[in-house]
C-alpha atoms as a printed R data frame, in Angstrom:
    type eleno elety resid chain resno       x       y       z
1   ATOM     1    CA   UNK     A     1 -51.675  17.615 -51.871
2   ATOM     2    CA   UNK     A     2 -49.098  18.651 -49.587
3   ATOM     3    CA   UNK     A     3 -50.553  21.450 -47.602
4   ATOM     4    CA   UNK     A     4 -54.082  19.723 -48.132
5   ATOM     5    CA   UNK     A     5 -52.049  16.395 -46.252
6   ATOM     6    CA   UNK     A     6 -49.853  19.310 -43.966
7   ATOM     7    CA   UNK     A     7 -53.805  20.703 -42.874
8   ATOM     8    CA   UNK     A     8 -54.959  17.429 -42.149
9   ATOM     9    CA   UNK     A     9 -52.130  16.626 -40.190
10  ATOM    10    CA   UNK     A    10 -52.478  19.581 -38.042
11  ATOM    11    CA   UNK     A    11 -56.001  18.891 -36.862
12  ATOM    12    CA   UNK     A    12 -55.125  15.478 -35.952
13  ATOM    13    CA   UNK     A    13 -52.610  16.915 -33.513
14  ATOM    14    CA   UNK     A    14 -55.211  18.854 -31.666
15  ATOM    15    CA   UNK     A    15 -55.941  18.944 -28.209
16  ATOM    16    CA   UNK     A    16 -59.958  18.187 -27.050
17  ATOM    17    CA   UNK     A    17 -59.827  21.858 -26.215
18  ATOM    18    CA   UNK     A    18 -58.740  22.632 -29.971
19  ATOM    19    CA   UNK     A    19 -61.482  20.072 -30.935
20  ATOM    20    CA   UNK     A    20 -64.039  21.861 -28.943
21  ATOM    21    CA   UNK     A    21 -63.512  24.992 -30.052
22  ATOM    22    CA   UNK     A    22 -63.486  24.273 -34.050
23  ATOM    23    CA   UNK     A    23 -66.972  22.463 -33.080
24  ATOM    24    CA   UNK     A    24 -67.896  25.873 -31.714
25  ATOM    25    CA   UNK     A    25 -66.256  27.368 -35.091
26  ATOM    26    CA   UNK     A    26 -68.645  25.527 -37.307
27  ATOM    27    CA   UNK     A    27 -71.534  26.440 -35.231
28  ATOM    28    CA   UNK     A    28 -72.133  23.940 -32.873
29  ATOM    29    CA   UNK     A    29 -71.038  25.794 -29.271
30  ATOM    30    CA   UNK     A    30 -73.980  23.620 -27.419
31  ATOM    31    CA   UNK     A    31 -71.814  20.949 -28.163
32  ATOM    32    CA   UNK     A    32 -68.505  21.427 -27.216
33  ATOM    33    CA   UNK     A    33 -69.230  19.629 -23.977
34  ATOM    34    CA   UNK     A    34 -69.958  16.627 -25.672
35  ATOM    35    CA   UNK     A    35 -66.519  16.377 -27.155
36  ATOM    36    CA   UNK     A    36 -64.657  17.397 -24.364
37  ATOM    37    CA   UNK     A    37 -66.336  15.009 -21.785
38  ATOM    38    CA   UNK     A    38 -65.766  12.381 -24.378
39  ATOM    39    CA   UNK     A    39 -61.987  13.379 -24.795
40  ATOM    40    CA   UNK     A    40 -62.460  13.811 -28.637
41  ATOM    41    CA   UNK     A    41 -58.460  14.601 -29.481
42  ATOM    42    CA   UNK     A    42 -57.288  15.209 -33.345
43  ATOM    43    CA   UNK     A    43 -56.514  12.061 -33.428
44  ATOM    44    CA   UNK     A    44 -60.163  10.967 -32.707
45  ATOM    45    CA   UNK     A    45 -61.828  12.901 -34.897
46  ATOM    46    CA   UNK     A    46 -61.419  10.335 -37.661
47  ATOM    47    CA   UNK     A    47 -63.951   8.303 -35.771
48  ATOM    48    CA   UNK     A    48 -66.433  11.080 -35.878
49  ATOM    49    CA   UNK     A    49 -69.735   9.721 -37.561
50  ATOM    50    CA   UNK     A    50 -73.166   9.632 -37.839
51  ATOM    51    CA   UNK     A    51 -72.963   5.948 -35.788
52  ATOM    52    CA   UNK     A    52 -70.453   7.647 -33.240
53  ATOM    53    CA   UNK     A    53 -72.088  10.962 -32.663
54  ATOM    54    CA   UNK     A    54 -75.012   9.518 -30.508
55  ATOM    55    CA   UNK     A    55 -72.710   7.939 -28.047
56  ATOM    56    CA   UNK     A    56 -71.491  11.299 -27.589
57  ATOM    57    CA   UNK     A    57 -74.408  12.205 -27.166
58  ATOM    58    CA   UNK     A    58 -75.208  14.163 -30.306
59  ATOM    59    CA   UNK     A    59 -78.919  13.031 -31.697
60  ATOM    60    CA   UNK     A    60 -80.145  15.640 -33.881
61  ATOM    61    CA   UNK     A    61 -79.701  14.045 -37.730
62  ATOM    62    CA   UNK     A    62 -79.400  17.468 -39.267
63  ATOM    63    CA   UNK     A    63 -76.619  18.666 -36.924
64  ATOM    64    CA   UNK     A    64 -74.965  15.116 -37.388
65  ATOM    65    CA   UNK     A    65 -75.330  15.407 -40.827
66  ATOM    66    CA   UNK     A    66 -73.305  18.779 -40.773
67  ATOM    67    CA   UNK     A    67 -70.425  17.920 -38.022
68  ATOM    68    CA   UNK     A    68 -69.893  14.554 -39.947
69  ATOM    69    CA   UNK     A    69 -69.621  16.576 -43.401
70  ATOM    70    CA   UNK     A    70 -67.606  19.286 -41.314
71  ATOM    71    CA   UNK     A    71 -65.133  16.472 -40.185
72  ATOM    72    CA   UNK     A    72 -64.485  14.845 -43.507
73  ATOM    73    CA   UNK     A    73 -63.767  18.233 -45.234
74  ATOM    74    CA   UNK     A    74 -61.299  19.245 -42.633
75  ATOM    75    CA   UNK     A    75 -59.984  15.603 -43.015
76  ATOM    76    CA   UNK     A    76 -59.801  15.697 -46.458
77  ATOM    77    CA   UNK     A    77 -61.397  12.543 -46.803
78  ATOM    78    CA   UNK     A    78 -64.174  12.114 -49.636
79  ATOM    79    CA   UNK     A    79 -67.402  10.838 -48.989
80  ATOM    80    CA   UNK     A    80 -68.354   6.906 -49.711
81  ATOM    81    CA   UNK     A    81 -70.234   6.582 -52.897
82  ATOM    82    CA   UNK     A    82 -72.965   4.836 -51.788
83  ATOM    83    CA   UNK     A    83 -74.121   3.888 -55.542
84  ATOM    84    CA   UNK     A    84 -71.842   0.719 -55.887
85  ATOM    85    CA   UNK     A    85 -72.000  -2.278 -53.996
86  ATOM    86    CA   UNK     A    86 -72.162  -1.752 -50.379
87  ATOM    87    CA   UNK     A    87 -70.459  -5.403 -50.186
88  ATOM    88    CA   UNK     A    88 -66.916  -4.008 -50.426
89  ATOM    89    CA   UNK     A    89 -67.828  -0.308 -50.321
90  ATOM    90    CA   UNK     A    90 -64.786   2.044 -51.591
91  ATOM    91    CA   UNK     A    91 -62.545   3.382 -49.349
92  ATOM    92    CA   UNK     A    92 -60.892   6.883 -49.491
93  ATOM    93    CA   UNK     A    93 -57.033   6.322 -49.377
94  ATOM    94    CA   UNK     A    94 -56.853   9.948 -46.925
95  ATOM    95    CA   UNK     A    95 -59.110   7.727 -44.691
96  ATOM    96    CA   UNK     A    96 -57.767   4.873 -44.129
97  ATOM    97    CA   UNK     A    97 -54.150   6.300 -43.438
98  ATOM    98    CA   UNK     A    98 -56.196   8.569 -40.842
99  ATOM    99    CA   UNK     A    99 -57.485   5.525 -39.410
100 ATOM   100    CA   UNK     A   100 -53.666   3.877 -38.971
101 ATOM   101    CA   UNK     A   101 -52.460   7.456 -37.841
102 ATOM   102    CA   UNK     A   102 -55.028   7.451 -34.813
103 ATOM   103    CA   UNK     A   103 -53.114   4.746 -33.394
104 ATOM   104    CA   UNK     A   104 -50.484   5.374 -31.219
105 ATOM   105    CA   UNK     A   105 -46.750   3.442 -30.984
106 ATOM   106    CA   UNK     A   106 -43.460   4.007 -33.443
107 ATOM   107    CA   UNK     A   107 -45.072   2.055 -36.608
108 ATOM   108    CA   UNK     A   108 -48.203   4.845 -36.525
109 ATOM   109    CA   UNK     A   109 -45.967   7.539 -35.400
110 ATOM   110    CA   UNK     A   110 -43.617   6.684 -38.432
111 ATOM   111    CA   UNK     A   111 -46.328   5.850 -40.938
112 ATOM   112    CA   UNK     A   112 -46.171   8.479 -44.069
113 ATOM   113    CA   UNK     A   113 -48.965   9.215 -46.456
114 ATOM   114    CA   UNK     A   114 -47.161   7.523 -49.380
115 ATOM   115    CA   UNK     A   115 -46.398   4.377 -47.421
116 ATOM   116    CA   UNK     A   116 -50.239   4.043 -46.548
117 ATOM   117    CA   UNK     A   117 -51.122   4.808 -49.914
118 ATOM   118    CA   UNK     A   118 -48.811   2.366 -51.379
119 ATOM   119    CA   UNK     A   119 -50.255  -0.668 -49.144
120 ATOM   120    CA   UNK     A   120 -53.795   0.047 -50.092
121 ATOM   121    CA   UNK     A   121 -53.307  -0.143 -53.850
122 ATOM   122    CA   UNK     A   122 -51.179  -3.604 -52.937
123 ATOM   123    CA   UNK     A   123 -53.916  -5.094 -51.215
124 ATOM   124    CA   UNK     A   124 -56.163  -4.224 -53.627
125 ATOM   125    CA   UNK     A   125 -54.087  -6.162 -56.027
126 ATOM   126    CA   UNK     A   126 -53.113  -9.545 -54.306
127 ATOM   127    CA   UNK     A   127 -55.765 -11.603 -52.721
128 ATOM   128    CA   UNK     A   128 -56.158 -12.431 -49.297
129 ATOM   129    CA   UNK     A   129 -55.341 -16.196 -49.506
130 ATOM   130    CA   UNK     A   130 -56.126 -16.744 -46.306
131 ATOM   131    CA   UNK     A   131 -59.532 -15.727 -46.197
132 ATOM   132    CA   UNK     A   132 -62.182 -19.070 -46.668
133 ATOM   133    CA   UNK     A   133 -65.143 -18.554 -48.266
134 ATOM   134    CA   UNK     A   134 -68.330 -20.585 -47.141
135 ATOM   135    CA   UNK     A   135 -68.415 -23.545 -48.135
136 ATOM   136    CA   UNK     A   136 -64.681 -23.803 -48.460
137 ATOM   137    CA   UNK     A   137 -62.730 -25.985 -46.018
């Protein structure tokens, strides 16, 4: 988990330039453009999607299909199973730490993997009493 974490970490440190170029990598040179006019950074790369990609002007399904599977493997995050309810769909702990990692300021900056981890599996376990449902007050 470590070097899998230490990987992860690296590519959220990279420039657009770096991001560019490991687009290119995977196959995709036509658009590196795309992510550099967009200033995709390492730290963006967690918002990299097949609802995102089209704003960056990416719009061919396969080739979002690919750079979306490409990011989440060099993210280490596993894909969504789809199969449950998509109510409260399941999230992928490597994810969601990501997600508060993108951010910058000292709490993100300070943030470790076992801290993130630790809060997800404690609000999965307490309720969020402050949340009405309909009907409720």
């Amino acid at each position: 988990m470590a070097t899998s974490l230490q990987a992860t970490w690296t590519a959220m440190e990279w420039s657009c330039d770096e991001v560019a170029r490991w687009i290119e990598s995977i196959g995709f040179p036509q658009y590196k453009a795309c992510f550099t006019d967009n200033f995709i950074n390492g730290r963006k790369l967690i918002y990299v999607n097949c609802t995102y990609l089209p704003r960056l002007g990416i719009t061919d399904f396969k080739d979002m299909q690919v750079i979306t599977a490409s990011v989440r493997e060099l993210l280490g995050i596993t894909e969504t199973r789809w199969s449950r309810s998509i109510a409260d769909p399941l999230r992928d702990n490597m994810a969601l730490f990501l997600e508060q990692k993108s951010r910058t300021g000292k709490q993100a900056e300070a943030l470790t993997y076992q801290q993130s981890s630790d809060g997800t599996r404690r609000q999965e376990k307490e309720p969020d009493v402050n949340h009405n449902s309909k009907g409720g007050q």
